Short mmCIF file of C-alpha atoms and ligand atoms in Angstrom, two decimals:
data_model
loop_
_atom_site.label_atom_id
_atom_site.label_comp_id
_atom_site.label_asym_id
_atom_site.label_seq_id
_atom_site.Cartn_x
_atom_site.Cartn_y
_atom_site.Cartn_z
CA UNK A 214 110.80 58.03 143.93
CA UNK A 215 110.66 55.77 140.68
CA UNK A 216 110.89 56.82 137.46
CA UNK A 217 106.99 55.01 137.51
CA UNK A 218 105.73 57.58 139.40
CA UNK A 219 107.72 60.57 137.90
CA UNK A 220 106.16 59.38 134.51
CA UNK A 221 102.38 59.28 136.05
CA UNK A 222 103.01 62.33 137.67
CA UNK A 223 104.09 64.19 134.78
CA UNK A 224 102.38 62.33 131.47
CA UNK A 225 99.54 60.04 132.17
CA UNK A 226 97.49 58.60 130.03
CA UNK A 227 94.00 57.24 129.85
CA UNK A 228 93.91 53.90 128.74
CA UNK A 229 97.13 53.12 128.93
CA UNK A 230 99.62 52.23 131.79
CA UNK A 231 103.10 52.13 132.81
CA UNK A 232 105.26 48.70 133.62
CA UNK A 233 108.45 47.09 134.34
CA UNK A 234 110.96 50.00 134.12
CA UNK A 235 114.56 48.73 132.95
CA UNK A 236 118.02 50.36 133.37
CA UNK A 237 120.32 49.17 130.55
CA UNK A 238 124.12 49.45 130.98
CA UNK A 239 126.75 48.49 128.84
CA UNK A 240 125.68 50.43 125.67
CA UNK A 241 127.10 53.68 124.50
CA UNK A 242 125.16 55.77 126.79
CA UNK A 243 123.23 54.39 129.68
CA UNK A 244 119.53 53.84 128.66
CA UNK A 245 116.09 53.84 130.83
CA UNK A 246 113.58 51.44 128.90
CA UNK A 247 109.47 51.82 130.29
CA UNK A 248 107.21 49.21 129.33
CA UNK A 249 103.70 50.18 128.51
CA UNK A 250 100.59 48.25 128.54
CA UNK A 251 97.13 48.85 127.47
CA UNK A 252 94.90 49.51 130.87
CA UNK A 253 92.76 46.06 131.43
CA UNK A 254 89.08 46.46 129.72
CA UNK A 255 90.23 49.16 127.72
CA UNK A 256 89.57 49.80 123.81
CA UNK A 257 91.69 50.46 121.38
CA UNK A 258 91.49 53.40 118.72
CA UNK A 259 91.71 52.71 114.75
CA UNK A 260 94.53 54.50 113.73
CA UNK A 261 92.57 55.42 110.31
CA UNK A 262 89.87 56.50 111.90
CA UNK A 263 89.53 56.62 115.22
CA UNK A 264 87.32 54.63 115.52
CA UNK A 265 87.51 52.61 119.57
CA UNK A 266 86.82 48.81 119.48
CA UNK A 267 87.32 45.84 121.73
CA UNK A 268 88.01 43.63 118.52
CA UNK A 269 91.88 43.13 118.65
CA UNK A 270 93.42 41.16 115.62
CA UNK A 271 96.88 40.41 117.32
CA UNK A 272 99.82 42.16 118.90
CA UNK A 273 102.67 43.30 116.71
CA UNK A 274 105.99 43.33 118.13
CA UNK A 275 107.55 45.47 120.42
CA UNK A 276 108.08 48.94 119.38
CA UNK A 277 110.60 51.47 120.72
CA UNK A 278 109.56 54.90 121.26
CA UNK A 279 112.12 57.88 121.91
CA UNK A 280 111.59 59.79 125.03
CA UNK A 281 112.80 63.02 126.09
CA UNK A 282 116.08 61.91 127.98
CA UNK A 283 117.21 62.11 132.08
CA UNK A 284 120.08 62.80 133.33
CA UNK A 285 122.10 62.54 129.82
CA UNK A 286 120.28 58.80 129.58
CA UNK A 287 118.04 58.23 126.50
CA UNK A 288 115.31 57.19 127.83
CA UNK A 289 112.58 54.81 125.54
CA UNK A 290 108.94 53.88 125.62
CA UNK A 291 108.30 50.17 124.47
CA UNK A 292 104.84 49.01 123.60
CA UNK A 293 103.25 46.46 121.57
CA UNK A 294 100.61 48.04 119.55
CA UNK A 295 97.93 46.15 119.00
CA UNK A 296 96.07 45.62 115.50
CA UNK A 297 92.25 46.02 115.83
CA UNK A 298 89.29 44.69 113.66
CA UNK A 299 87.67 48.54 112.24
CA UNK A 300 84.50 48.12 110.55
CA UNK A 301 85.72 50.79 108.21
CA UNK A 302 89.49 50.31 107.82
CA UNK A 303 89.35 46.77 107.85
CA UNK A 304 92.73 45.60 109.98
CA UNK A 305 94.92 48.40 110.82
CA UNK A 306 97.60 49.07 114.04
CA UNK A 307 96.02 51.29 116.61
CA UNK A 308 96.48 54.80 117.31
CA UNK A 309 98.54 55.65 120.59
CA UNK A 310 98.31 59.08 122.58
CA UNK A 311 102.51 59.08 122.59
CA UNK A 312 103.46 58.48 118.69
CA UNK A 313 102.34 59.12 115.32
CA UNK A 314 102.34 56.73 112.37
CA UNK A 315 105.65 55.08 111.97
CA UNK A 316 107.86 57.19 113.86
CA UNK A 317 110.04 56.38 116.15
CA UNK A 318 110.25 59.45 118.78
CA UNK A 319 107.22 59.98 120.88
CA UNK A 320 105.84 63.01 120.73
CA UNK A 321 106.80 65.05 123.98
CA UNK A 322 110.61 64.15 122.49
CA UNK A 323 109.83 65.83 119.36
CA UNK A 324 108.40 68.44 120.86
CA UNK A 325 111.57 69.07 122.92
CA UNK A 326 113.98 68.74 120.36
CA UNK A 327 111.81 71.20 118.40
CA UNK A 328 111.76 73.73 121.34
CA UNK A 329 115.77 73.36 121.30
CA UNK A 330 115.71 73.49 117.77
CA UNK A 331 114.52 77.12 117.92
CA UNK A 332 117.29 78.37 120.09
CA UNK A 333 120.55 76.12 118.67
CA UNK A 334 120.97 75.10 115.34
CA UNK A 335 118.95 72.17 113.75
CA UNK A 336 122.65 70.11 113.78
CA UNK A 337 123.42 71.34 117.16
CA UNK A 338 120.46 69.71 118.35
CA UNK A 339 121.30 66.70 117.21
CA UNK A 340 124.54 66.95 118.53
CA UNK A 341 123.35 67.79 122.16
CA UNK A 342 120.65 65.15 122.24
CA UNK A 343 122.83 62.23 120.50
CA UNK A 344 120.07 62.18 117.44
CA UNK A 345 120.19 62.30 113.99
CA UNK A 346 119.52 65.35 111.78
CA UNK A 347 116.82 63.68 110.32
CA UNK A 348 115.70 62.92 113.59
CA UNK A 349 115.45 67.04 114.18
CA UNK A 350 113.86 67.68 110.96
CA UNK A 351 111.22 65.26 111.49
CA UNK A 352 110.47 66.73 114.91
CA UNK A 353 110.43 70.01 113.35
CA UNK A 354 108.19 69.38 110.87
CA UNK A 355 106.11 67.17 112.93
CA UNK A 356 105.67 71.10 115.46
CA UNK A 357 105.04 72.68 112.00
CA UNK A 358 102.87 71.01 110.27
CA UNK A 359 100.24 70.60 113.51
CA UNK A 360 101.02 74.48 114.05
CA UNK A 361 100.23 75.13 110.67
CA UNK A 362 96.60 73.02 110.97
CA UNK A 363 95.52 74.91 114.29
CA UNK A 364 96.48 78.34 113.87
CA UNK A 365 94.16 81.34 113.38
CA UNK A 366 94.47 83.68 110.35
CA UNK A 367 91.54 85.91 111.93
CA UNK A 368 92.33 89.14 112.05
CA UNK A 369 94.86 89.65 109.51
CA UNK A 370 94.28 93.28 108.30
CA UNK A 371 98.24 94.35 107.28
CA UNK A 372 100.66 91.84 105.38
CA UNK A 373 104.31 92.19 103.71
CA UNK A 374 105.51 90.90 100.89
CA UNK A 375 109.55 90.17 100.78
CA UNK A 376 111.93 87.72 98.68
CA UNK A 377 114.93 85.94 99.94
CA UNK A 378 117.46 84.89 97.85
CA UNK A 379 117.61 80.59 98.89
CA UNK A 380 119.71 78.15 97.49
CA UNK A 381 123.11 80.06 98.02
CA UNK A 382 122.13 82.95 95.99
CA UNK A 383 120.30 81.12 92.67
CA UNK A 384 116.69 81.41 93.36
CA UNK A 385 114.07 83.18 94.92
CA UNK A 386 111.72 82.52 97.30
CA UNK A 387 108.72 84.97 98.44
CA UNK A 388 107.39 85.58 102.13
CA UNK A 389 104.54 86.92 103.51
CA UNK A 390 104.53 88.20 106.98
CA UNK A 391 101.55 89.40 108.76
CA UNK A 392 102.76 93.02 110.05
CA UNK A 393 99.87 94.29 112.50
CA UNK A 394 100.87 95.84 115.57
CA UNK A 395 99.81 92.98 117.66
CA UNK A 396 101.09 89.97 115.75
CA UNK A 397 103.72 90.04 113.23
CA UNK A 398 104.75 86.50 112.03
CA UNK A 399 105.38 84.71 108.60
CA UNK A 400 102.17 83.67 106.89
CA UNK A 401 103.41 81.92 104.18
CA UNK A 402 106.38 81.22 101.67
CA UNK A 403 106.45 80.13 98.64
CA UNK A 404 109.11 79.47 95.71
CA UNK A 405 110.37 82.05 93.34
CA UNK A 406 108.81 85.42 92.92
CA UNK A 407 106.70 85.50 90.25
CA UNK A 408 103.27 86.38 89.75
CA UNK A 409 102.31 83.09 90.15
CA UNK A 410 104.12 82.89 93.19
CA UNK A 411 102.02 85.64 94.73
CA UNK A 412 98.87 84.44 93.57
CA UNK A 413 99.02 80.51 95.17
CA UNK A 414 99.66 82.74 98.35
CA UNK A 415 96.00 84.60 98.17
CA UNK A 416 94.67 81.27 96.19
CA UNK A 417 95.03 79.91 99.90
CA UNK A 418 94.66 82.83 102.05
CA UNK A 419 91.18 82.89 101.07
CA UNK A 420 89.04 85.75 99.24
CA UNK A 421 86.91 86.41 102.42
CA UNK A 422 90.27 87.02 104.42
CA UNK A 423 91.89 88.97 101.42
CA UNK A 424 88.36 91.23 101.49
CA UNK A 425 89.58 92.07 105.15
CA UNK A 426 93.12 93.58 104.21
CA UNK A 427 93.50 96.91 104.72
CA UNK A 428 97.54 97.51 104.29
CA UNK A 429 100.22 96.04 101.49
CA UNK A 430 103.60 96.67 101.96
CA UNK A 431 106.11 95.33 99.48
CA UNK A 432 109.31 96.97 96.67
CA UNK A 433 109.01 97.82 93.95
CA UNK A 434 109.12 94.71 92.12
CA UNK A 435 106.83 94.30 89.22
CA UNK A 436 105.07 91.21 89.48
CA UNK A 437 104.23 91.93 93.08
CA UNK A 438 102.70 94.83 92.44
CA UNK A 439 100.25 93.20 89.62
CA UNK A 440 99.21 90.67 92.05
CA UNK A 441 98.17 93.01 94.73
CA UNK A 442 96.42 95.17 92.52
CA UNK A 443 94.16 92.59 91.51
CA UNK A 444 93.83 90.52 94.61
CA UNK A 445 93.42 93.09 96.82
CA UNK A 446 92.39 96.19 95.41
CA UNK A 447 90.73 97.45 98.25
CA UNK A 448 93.99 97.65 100.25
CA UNK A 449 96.32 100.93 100.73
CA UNK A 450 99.33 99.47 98.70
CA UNK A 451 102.77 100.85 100.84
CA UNK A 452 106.29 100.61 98.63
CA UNK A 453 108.72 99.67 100.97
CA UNK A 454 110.91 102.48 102.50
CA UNK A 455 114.12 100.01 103.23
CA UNK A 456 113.82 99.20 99.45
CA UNK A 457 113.81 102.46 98.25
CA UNK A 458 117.02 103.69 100.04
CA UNK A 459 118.59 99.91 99.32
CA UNK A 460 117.90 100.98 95.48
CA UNK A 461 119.56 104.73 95.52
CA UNK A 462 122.17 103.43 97.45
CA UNK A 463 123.07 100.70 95.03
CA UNK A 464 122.97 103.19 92.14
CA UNK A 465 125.05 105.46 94.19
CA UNK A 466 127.46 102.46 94.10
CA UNK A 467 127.59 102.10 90.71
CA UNK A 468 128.42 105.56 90.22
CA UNK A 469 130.74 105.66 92.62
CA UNK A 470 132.55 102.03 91.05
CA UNK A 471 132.18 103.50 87.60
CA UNK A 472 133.99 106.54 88.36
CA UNK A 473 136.66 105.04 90.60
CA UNK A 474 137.43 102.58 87.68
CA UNK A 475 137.48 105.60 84.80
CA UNK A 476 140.06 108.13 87.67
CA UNK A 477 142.30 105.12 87.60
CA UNK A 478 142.36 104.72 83.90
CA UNK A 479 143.17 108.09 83.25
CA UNK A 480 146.08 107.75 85.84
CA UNK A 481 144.86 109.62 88.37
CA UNK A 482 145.28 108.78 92.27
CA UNK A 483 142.80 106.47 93.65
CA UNK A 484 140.70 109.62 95.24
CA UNK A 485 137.51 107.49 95.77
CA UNK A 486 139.61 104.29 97.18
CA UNK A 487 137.99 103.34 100.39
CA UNK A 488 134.85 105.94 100.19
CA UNK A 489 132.18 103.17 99.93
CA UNK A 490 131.10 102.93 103.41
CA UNK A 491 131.45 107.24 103.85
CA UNK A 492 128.86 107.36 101.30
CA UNK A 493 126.06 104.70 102.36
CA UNK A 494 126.69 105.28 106.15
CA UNK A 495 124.25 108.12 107.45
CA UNK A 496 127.07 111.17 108.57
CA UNK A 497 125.76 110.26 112.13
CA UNK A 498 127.00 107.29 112.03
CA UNK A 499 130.57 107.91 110.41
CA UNK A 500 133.54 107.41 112.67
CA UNK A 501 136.14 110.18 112.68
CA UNK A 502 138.66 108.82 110.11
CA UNK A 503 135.35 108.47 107.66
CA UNK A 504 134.49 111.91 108.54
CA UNK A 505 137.26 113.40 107.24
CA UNK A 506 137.54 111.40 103.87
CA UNK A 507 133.93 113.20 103.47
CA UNK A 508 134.91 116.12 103.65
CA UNK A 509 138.03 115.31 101.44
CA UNK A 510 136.33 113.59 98.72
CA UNK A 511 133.41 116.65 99.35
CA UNK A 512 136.14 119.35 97.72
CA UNK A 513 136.29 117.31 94.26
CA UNK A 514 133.42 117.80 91.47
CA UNK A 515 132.52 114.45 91.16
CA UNK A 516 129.45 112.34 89.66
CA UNK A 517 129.82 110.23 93.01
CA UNK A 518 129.82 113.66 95.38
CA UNK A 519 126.77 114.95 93.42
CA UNK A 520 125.25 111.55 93.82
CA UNK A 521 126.06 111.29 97.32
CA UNK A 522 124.63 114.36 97.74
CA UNK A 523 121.34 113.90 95.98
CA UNK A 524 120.56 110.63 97.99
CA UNK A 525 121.19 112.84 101.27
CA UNK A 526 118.97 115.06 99.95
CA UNK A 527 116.67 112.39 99.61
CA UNK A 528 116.15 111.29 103.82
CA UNK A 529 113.95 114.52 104.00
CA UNK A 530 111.06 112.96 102.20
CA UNK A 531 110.21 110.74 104.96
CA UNK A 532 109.81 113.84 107.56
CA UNK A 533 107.46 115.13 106.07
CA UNK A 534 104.04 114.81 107.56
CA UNK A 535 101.11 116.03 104.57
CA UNK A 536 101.38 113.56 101.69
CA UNK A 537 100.70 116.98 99.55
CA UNK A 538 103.98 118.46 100.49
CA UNK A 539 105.85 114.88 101.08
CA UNK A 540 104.70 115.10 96.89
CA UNK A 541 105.99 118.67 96.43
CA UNK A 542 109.14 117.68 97.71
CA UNK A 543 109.26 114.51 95.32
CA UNK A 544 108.61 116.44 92.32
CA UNK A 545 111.09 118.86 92.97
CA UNK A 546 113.64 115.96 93.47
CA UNK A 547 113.13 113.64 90.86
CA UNK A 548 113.24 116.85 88.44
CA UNK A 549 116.73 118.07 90.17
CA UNK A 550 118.05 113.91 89.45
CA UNK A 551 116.88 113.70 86.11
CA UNK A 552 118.98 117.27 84.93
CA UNK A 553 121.72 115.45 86.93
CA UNK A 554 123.24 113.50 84.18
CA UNK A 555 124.29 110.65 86.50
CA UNK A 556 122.23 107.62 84.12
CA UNK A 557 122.01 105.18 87.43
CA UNK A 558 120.48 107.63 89.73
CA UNK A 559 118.15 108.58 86.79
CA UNK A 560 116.99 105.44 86.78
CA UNK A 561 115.97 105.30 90.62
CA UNK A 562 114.35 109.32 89.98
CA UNK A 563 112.10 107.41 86.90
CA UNK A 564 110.95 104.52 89.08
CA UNK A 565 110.26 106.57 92.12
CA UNK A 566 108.06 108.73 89.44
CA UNK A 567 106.25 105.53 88.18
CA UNK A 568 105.68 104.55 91.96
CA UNK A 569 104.60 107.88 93.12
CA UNK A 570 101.52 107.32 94.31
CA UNK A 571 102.07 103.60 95.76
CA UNK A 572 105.40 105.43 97.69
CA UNK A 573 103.09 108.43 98.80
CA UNK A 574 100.60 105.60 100.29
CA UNK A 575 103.21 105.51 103.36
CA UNK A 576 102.23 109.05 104.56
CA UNK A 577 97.98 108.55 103.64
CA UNK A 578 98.94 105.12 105.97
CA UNK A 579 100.44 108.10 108.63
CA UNK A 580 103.50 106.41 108.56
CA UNK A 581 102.38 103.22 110.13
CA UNK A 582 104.04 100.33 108.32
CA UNK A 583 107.57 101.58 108.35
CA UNK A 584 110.24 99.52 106.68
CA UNK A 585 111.81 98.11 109.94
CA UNK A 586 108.68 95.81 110.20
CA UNK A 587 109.38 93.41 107.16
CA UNK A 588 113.14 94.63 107.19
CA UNK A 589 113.61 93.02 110.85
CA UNK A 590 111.35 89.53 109.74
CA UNK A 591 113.82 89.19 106.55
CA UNK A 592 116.74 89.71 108.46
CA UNK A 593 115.40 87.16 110.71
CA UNK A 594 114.61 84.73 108.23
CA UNK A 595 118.27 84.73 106.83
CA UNK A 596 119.61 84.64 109.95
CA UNK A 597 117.42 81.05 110.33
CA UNK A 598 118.24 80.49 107.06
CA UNK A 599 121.77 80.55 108.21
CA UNK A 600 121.42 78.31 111.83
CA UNK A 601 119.31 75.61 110.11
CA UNK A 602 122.23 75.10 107.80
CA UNK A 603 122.25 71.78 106.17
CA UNK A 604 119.21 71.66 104.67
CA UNK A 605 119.12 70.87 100.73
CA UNK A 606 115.21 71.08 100.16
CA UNK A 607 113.13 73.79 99.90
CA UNK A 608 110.95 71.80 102.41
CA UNK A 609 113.73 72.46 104.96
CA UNK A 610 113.58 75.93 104.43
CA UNK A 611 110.15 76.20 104.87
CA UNK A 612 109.78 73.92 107.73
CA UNK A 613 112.65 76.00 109.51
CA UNK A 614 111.36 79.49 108.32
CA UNK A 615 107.97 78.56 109.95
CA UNK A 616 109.61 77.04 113.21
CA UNK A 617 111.15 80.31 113.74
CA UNK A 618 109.08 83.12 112.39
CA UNK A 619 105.63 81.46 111.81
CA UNK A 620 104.64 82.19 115.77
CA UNK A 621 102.54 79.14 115.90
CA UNK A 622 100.67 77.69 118.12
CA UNK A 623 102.35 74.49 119.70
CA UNK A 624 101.35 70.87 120.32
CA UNK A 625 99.39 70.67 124.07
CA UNK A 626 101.83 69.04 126.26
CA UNK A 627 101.03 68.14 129.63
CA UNK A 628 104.68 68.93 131.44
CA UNK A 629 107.43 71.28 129.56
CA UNK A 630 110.31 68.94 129.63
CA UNK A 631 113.24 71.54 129.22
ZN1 ZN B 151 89.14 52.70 111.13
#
């Protein structure tokens, strides 16, 4: 069989047609060239507009496109576009079914390296494919940007709102996910987290679709909360679960660092050496050896015991099932934490005070949105963050955050070439 017929078997085209097929040896790798012609009496498309015409201007020289390789041999298309005479455009190169504008992999090879591209890392790729990074960045954003054109944003009646620290750990950048049951995907990301962040995202989203939101869930943070109140009052706003037990254990950490550091200047033993992880593990989830430093460090009087305790105390909210007793049980909490003493976890008992109502919104919702939702998509997003390493733009980081978690729909392609 020739590699003619594989190619009209497996990605024909209309007015075009295959020729002379070449096998090059005696470069670095071995190389398959196909010549493509225009098929006889056909027209040729205006690359501005589309526009099909018989007029040709002349042929420009031959062109080399990048195929999706065989057998570990890059394989290329080479054509001669032709420039036609458009009534409207005036002289312009024509449009061909394998490429866009100037680049120079076809389309079914940026496709591929884009499918691979969600799997191994973006330099990987280009590692495995003999291609440049650029090369896989291009591809990537070629599968984005068409994904981002034809996708649906019907439907959309629950969203999350997270940040993500970028740029090794100096700025922000906000995502929304969609987080219904039956499609849970990144919608959108912008830079920073500010108000104005949060308000390009519904600028585009659309009033009409922002009418048809029936869920929020998002922390605490300020400027988030603003936003949704005024974008979308209508919406049952959720505070975040994960972010709630992320803040009391961080001010449980302070305590607990606080403390250590005042034991040791008063010369006594390092009692609270090694205790971090016994006090933000659950106890289910403590290994012996932890176990028994609990109960150790249990026996002292301590600000970090009494914290520890209080945030244990804490994991019962969530049982409960009527938001009027869920409420009950707040009260009675935040009221215990504030005679406490301990400043940091006074300061979680004050903002969980100021956020009752948005926090109680998680049992009026019956539990639906639970934190793992949004948790699991951020996780996911730094762990993309992480394979797509190399990036220096923020466009990277968007183009790779909406390769991986964007679910979009993908260029038609008439054969899956992996
Ligand atoms: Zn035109």
């Amino acid at each position: 069989m020739l590699v003619k017929t594989i190619l009209n078997r497996l990605y024909k085209f209309k007015s075009f047609v295959y020729g002379r097929v070449k096998f090059i040896e005696g470069v670095a790798r071995p190389t398959i060239e196909v010549e493509i012609k225009a098929r006889k009496g056909s027209k040729a498309k205006c690359s501005g507009c589309g526009y099909s015409t018989n007029s040709v201007y002349d042929r420009q020289p031959w062109r080399r496109y990048e195929f999706v390789p065989l057998w570990g041999m890059r394989v290329f298309l080479l054509y001669r576009p032709r420039r036609v005479n458009c009534p409207r455009c005036g002289v312009l190169t024509e449009r061909v079914p394998w490429s866009e504008g100037k680049h120079s992999a076809s389309i079914p090879y940026k496709i591929f390296l884009a499918h691979w591209a969600r799997k191994l890392s973006w330099q990987g790729v280009s590692n495995e494919f003999n291609t440049s990074w650029q090369q896989v960045f291009r591809a990537i954003k070629y599968v984005v940007e068409w994904g981002l054109e034809n996708r649906k944003l019907t439907g959309v009646t629950a969203i999350g709102i997270d940040e993500i620290l970028i740029h090794r750990g100096h700025q922000y950048a906000t995502l929304v996910y969609q987080i219904d049951a039956n499609c849970r995907r990144l919608l959108w990301i912008g830079k920073a987290r500010t108000a104005k962040t949060l308000l390009r995202f519904f600028r585009k989203f659309g009033r009409e679709r922002s009418a048809k939101i029936e869920y929020v869930c998002s922390d605490m943070w300020k400027a988030y909360i603003k936003v949704v109140k005024k974008k979308v009052p209508q919406a049952v706003h959720i505070l975040d679960r994960f972010h709630i037990v992320a803040n009391l254990n961080k001010a449980l950490n302070e305590v607990r660092a606080a403390e250590t550091k005042r034991l040791k200047d008063k010369g006594y033993e390092a009692v609270l050496k090694g205790s971090r992880w016994c006090f933000l593990k659950r106890p289910d989830n403590l290994t012996d050896n932890q176990h028994y430093t609990l109960k150790e460090l249990l026996k002292y009087n301590l600000k970090s015991v009494k914290a520890y305790l209080l945030k244990e105390d804490f994991q019962q909210f969530w049982k409960y099932v009527s938001p009027v007793w869920a409420e009950r049980f707040l009260d009675a909490w935040c009221t215990r934490v504030m005679r406490s003493k301990i400043e940091p976890m006074k300061k979680q008992a004050k903002s969980i005070r100021k956020h009752k109502e948005l926090i109680l919104n998680w049992f009026r919702a019956k539990k639906l949105f639970n934190s793992g939702i949004v948790e699991g998509l951020n996780c996911k997003a730094k762990l993309t963050m992480r394979k797509a390493y190399g990036f220096r733009t923020f466009e990277g980081l968007e183009m790779a955050l909406y390769h991986q978690l964007g679910d979009l729909p993908e260029p038609p392609l008439l054969h899956r070439f992996w």
